[in-house]
Structures are given as C-alpha cells and as structure tokens.
XYZ file of C-alpha atoms in Angstrom:
436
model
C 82.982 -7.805 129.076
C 80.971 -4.672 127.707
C 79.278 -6.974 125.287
C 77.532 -8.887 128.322
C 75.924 -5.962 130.144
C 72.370 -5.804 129.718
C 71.963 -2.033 128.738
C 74.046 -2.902 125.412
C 72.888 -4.328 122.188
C 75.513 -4.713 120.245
C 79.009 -4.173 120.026
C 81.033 -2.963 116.714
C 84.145 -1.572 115.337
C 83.938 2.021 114.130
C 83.558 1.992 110.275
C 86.578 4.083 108.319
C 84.529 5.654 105.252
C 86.265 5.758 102.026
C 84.972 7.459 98.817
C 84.214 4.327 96.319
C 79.154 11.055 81.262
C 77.866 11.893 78.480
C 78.489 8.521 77.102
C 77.543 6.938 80.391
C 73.846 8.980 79.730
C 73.375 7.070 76.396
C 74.450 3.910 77.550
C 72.159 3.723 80.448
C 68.839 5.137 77.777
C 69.198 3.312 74.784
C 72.480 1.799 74.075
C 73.115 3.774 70.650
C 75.105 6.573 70.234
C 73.804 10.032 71.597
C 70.280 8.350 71.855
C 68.314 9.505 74.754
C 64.582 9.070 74.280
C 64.322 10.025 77.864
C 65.163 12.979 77.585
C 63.757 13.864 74.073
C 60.407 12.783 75.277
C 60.719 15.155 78.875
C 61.528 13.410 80.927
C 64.416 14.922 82.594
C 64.430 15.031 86.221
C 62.104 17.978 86.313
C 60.438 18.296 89.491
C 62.936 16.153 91.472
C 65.721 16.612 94.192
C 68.281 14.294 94.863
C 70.111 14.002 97.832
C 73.864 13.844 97.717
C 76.083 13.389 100.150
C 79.992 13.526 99.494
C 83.193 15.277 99.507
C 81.920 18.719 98.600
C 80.419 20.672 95.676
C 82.272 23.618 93.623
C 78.958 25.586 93.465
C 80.547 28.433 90.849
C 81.363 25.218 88.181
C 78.951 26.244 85.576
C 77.450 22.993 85.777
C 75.799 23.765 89.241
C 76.287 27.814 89.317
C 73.145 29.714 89.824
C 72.991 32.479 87.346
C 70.691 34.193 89.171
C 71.833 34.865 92.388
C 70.109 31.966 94.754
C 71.853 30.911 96.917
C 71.701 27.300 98.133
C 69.684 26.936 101.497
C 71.960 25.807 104.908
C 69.210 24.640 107.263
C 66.444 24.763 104.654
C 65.809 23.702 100.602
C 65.959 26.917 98.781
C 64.067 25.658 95.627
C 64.568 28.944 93.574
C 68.263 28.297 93.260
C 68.869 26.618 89.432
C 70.518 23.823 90.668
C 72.025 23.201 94.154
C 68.825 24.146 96.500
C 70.293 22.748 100.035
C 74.189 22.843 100.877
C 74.401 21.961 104.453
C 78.070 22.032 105.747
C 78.660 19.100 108.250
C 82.690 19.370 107.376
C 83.156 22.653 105.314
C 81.411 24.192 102.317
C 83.320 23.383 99.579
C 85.438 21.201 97.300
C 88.926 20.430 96.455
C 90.966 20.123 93.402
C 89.352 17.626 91.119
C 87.169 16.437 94.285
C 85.122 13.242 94.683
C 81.759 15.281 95.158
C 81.656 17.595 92.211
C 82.317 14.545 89.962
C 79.143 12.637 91.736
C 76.914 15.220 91.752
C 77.211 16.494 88.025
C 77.178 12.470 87.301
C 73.978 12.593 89.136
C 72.451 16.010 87.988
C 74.990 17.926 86.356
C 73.616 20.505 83.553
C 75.224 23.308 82.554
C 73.962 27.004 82.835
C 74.865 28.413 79.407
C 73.572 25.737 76.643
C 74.092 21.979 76.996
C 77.407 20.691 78.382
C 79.531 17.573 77.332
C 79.229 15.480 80.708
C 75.834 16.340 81.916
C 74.333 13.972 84.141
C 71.510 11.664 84.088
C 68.733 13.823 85.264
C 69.691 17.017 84.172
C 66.961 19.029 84.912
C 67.037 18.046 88.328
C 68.294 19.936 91.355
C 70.488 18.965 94.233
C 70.780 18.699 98.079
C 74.353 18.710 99.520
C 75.664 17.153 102.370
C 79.109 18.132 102.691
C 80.822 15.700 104.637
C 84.287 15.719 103.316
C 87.838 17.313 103.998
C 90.217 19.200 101.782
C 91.778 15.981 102.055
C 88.970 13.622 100.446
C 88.231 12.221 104.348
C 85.117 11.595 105.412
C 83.560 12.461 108.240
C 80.154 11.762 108.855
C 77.411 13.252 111.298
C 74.345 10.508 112.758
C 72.579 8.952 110.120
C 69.375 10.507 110.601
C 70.888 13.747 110.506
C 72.205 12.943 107.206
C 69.032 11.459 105.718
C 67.133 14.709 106.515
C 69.306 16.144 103.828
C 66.857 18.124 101.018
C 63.735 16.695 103.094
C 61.071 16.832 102.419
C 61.733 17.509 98.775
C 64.567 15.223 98.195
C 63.023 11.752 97.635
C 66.815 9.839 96.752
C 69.470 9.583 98.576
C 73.053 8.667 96.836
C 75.685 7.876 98.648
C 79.128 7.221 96.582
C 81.024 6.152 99.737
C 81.214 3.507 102.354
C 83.187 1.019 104.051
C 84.862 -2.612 104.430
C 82.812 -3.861 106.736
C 80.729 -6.495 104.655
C 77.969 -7.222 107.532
C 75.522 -5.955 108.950
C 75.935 -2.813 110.750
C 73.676 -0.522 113.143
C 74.655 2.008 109.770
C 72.663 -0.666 107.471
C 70.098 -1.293 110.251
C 69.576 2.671 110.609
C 69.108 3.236 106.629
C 66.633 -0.015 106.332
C 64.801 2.252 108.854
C 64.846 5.177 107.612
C 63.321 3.617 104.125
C 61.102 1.904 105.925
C 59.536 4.538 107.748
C 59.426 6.848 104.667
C 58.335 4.161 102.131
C 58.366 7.048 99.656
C 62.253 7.042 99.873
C 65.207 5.443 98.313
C 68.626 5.065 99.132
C 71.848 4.167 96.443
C 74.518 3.370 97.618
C 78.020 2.317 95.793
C 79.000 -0.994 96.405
C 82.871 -0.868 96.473
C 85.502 -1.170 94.231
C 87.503 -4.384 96.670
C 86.463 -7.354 94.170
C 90.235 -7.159 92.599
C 90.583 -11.048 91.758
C 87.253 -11.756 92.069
C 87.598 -11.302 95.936
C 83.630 -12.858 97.814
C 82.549 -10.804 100.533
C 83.694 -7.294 99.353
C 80.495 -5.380 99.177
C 81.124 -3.107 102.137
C 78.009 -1.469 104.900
C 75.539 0.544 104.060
C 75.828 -1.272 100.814
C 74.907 -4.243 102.802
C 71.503 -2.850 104.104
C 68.300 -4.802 102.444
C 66.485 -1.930 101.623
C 69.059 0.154 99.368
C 70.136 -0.254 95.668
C 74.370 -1.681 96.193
C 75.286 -0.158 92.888
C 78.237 -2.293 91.193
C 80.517 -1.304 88.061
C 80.833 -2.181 84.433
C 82.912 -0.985 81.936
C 82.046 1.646 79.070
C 82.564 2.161 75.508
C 84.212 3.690 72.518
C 86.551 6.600 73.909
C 85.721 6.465 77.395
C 86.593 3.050 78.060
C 90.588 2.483 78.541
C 92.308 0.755 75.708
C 92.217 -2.954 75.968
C 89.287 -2.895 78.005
C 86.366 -5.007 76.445
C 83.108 -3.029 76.794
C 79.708 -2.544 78.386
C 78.878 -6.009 78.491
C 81.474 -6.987 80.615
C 81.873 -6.233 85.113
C 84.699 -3.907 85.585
C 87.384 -6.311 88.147
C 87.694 -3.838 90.428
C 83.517 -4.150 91.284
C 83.214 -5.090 94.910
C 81.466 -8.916 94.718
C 79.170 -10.330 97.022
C 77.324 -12.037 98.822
C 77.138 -10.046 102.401
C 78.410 -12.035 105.569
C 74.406 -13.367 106.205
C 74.661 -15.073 103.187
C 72.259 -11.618 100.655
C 73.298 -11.826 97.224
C 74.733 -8.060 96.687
C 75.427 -5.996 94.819
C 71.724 -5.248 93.536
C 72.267 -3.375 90.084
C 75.412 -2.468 87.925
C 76.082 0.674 85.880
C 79.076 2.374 84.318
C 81.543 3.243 86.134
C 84.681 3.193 84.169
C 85.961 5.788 83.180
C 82.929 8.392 83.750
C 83.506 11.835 82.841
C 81.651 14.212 84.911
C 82.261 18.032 86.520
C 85.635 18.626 87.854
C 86.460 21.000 90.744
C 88.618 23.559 90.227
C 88.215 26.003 93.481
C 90.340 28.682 92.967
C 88.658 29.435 89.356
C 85.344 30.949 88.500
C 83.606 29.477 86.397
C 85.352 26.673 85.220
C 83.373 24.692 82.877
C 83.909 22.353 79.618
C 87.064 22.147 77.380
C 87.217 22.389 74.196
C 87.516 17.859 73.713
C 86.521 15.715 76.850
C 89.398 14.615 78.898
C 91.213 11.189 77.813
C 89.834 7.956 80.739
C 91.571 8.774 83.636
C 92.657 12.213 82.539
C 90.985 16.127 83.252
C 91.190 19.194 81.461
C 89.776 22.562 82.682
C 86.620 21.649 83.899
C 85.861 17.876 83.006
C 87.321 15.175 85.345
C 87.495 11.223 84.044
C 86.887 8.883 86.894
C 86.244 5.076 87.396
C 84.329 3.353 90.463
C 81.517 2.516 92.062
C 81.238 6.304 93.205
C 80.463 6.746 89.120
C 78.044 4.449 88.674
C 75.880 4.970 92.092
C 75.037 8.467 90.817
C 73.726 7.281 87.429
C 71.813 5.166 89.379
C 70.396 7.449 91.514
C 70.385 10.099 88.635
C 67.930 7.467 86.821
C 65.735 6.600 89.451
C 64.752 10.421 89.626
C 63.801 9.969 85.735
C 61.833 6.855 86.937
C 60.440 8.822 89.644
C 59.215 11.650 86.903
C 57.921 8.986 84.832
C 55.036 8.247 87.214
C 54.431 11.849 89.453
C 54.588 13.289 85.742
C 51.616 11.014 84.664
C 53.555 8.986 81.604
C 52.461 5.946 83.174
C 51.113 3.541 81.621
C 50.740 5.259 78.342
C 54.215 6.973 77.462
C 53.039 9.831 77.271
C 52.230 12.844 79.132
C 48.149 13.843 78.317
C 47.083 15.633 81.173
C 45.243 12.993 83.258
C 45.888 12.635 86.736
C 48.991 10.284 87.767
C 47.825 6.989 88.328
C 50.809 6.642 90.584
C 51.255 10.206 92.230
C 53.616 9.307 94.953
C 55.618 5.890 94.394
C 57.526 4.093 97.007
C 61.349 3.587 96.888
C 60.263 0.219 96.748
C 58.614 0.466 93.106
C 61.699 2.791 91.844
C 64.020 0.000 92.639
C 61.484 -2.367 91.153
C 61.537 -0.821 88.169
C 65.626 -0.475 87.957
C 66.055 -4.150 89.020
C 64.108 -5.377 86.607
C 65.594 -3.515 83.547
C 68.445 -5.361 84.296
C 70.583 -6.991 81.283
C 72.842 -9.718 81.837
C 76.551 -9.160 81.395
C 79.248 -11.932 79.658
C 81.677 -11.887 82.504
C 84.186 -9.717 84.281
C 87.333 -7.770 82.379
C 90.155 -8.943 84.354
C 92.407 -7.713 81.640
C 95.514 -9.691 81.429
C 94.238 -12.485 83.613
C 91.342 -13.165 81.960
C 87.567 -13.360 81.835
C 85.338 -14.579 84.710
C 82.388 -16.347 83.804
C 79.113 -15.030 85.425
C 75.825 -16.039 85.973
C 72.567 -14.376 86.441
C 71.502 -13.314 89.958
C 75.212 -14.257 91.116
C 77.561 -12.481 93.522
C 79.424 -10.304 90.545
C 76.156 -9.044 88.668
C 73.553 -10.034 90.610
C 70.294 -8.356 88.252
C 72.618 -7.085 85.801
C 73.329 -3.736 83.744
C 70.941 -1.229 83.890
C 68.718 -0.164 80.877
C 66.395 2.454 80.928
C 65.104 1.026 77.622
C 64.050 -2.493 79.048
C 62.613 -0.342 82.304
C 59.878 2.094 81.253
C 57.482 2.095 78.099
C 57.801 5.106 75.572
C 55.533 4.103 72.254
C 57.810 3.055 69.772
C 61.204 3.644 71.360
C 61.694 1.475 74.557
C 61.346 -2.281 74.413
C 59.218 -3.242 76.889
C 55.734 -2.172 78.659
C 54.741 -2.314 82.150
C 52.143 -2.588 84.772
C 53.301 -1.726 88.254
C 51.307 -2.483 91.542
C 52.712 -0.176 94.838
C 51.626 -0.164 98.026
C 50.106 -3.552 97.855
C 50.278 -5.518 101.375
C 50.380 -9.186 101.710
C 49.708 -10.706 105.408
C 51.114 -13.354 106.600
C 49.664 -16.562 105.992
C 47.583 -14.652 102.869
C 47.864 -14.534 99.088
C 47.329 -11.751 96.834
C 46.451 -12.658 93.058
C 47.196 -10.214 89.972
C 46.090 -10.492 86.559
C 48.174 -8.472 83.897
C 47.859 -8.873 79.790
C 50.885 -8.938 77.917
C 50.613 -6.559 75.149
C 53.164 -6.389 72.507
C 52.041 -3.276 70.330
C 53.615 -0.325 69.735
C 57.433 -1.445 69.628
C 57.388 -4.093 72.206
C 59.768 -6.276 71.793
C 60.108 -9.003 74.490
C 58.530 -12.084 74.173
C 58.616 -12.827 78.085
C 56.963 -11.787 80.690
C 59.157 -10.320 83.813
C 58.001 -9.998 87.470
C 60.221 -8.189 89.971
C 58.736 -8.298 93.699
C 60.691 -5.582 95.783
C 59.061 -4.748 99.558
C 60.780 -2.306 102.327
C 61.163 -4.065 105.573
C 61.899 -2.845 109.401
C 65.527 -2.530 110.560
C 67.082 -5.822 111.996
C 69.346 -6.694 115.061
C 73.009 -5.550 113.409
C 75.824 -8.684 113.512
C-alpha cells in the first residue's frame, strides 16, 4: 500500500471546503446599545490590514469603493487605495449576488465611503487584502497554503478565514497554518469553526479550525431586531455552532462571537454603487445593499475584525494607560500569540445553547460548546473609566524546558475597574506536528 512506502508521510483524503453588524459591533464593545468606546476613544483599526480570504469582494459596494481612483494591488499591497489594498485573483475577481465574501469582509472591515454606514464592521478604519478563491457558484477552490498566507504580506498581520471543512483531525492544512504562525510569531490566523453541531453533535469542529495555533471562532446568538423571533439572546450558543473537542482529544472551538443573524455588505454585481437602504434588512432577509446572514463565517470576521483593534491598542501606544500620550509603544510589535491572549481571556461565559423547540443545553466553562466563552472587548483591554478590567501583558517571554519563569503583577482596581479576580491566560505558538 502507498501508505507503507518510505518516501510518504502521510496519507489523507482531499478536504471539500465549504463557506461556514452594526449590532454585532456593540455587542462585541460594550454590551449597551450603540456603545462603542473603542471606537470613540480611536481606536479603529487604523494602521492595520487584514487578510481575507473568501468567495470574492464587490469592490464598487460603497462600503469598500475607492473614491479616489486606487486601485487594489494584484501581486503587491497598494496601500493608497481607501479600503481594499491587495485583490489577488486565485479563482476570478469578483463576487456574486449576495456572495459569502462581501458579507465577511464588510463584517470584518466594512466602512462606508460617504458618511457612516448601518453595518460597518468591527475595525472600520482598517483596510483589506483579498484572496479570491471562490466561484460564481460560492465553490471554493483553494491554491497551497503558503501561497494563500502571503496574502497582504507583509502588511497584513491577520488572517480570517470564514470557510473550512468536515474533517475534524488533524490535517497537513492544520499542520501547514501552525507553521506558518509559528514561523511569523507576529501573525494570527481565525478561522470559523463550523456550523455541524445541529443536536449538539461532538466532533464537528472541522480542519484548519482544528490547528493549535489559530482562534476556531464558534457562534452565539444576537439581540433585539437582529436576532430571529423566539430566539433567546446573546447569552446563549447558537445550535447550529460546530462543538468540539478535535479527534486528539483539544477542546475547540477557542472563542465565540455573534453570528446570528449578522448584517453586513451585500453584493450586488451588476449595480454601481450599491450601498445601504433606507431600514436594515429583517434576520435572514437583504435589501439593496445590506445582506442578513447567520454562521460561523459571521462571527470569524468580528473576531478577526477585533483582534486588529487589539492589535492598534498596543502598536498605537494605549497600553497600559488607555490612552494614547505620545510615548513610545511599550509593545510595538505583538505576537499572534498575545492578540489571542487577550481575546481568550475576555471571554464571558454563556447559559447554554438555543436549541429552540428542543430545548436548552446546559454548558460549562472551558467545555466542547463554549470553550472560553463570548467575546467582550470590554473585559479585554483597559480604557479609564469605560472598560472593566486592566491588564498587564508579557510577549515574547520563553520558558525552557525543565525551567520556571516567575511574574509579579499588582492588581489595581482604580479608575472603573470592576473585577474582583485576577485572570491569567497563557497562550504560546508551537511548531507544526505529524498530521493524523
């Protein structure tokens, strides 16, 4: 058999990739209505790329249209464009009706080029790298990984990827991006974790999700008129939310967000222009250009749309104070390691999973539905008097085998912080292993 010759490693089926907000914004920042200190205190994504790869981008929405006649780099990063710096066309160069990919990336980055939209994404200000590797069709079709990864290099620092498959092991795909992370510890992939956890299915968290290094982005629900009627609200894991653990026995997915009922860009491609109607679309619905969509595919892209706001938070020098006061960063360049640090350990617990007419699950922190919870930009970063928390953060700290490394932090609770514990997250970026 092939699997016995000495020249080959290991032997695998070929994967078959599937595709897995203004209220989602709020909910992720502060949890009250149209809230986003975030945003109000800068902190928008300014200065960052984010890689996207998915179905296709309509570049003329007025969410990502240029205005100024910069045009998106193929082989290169064209940072004068406004918004979409990199499109590079591994399928074809654009979108289809209502498409997968403009929904992601204005989830992600969305912002619109005349005023301020009604589904904007999570880091608004920042700008976008496109890997187009979808049909007119929605199929995917993917080139080698490392191709893929170079996508908005070296300016692109996040990777999202709102697709995958159902293979819940191991794969040389999850061996390639543990890699890639770990040889550019600057760098952080998100990946969706599935929407297969229907009856509270085990084992449903499908590769790359199932790579160590990544953030496996699950699902809950939203609120007020974005969340379907009868559904019952943020604190609860949307049923469709792929469940854990992987088939070595990782707990998975990492982080949840919202992803029901997300609206975000739509793609209309034979219209110029099209941009926001005149009331957001109903959950499930679209009108002109606004799309409502639920998944994993939603919530990955907040994610990764967060993690660039993270990422600003320390290149932009607000860390540790809050505030931005000229000094040098104290953390110029953070890992992807710290970034999902950070987003791990915001995490809320959740009361159980919406199975709607069947039912609530019960959960259970650091289980196989929620793992760390809901994400909460409020319980992540410190901003003086309007985030709960403060933080100290340690990166690029190395412990050797056999060795101990001791830290001493003070827990200060001035200035608006509210918890009355003391959280650790430890999150390190190892090497590739054997795939199986």
């Amino acid at each position: 058999a092939i699997a016995n010759h000495p020249d080959v490693c290991t032997v695998e089926l070929r994967e078959r990739f599937k595709t897995a907000n203004h209220i989602a914004r709020w909910l992720t920042q502060s949890e009250v209505q149209d809230s986003t200190p975030f945003l109000d205190a800068g902190i928008d994504g300014s200065g960052q790329v984010v890689a996207i790869s998915d179905t296709g981008v309509d570049l003329d929405h007025c969410y990502f249209r240029d205005g100024g006649g910069n045009a998106p780099g193929r082989g290169s990063v064209n940072l004068a464009a406004r918004k979409v710096v990199q499109y590079v066309p591994f399928v074809n160069d654009d979108d289809y009706k209502y498409g997968h990919g403009t929904h992601v990336a204005g989830t992600a980055a969305g912002k619109r080029l005349d005023g301020t939209g009604m589904a904007e994404g999570a880091a608004p200000a920042a700008k976008i790298a496109f890997a187009d590797v979808g049909d007119s069709a929605g199929n995917l079709r993917l080139p080698l990984d490392r191709q893929l990864l170079q996508t908005g290099r070296p300016h692109a620092q996040v990777h999202s990827a709102s697709w995958g498959s159902d293979f819940n092991f191991y794969t040389t795909q999850a061996r390639n991006f543990d890699q890639h992370m770990f040889e550019n510890d600057e760098f952080l992939i998100v990946v969706a974790a599935g929407n297969s956890g229907h009856g509270d299915a085990p084992n449903t968290v499908g590769s790359p999700a199932t790579a160590k290094n990544v953030i496996a982005v699950g699902a809950h629900h939203s609120t007020g008129g974005s969340n379907p009627r009868g559904s019952l609200g943020p604190s609860y894991i949307a049923d469709f939310s792929s469940r854990g653990p992987t088939s070595d026995g990782r707990t998975k997915p990492d982080i949840l967000a919202t992803g029901m009922a997300v609206v975000s860009a739509g793609a209309l491609p034979d219209v110029f222009g099209e941009c926001d109607p005149s009331r957001p679309p109903s959950p499930g619905g679209k009108s002109d250009g606004l799309l409502s969509l639920q998944g994993t595919s939603m919530a990955a892209p907040l994610v990764s749309g967060t993690a660039l706001l993270v990422r600003q938070y320390f290149v932009d020098g607000y860390y540790p104070t809050g505030a931005r006061d000229g000094t040098a960063p104290l953390v110029s360049n953070p890992t992807g390691a710290l970034i999902k640090a950070v987003i791990m350990n915001s995490g809320q617990w959740l009361t159980g999973v919406d199975n709607g007419a069947a039912g609530v699950t019960p959960v259970a922190p650091y289980d196989n539905a929620q793992n760390f919870g809901r994400l909460s930009l409020q319980d992540a970063l410190y901003l003086p008097g309007r985030t709960n928390m403060q933080i100290t953060a340690f990166d690029r700290r190395a412990v050797e085998d056999g060795t101990s490394v001791s830290e001493t932090v003070v827990v200060d609770k001035s200035d608006g912080c509210a918890y009355d514990k003391l959280v650790v997250t430890l999150v390190w970026t190892e090497p590739g292993s054997q795939p199986g």
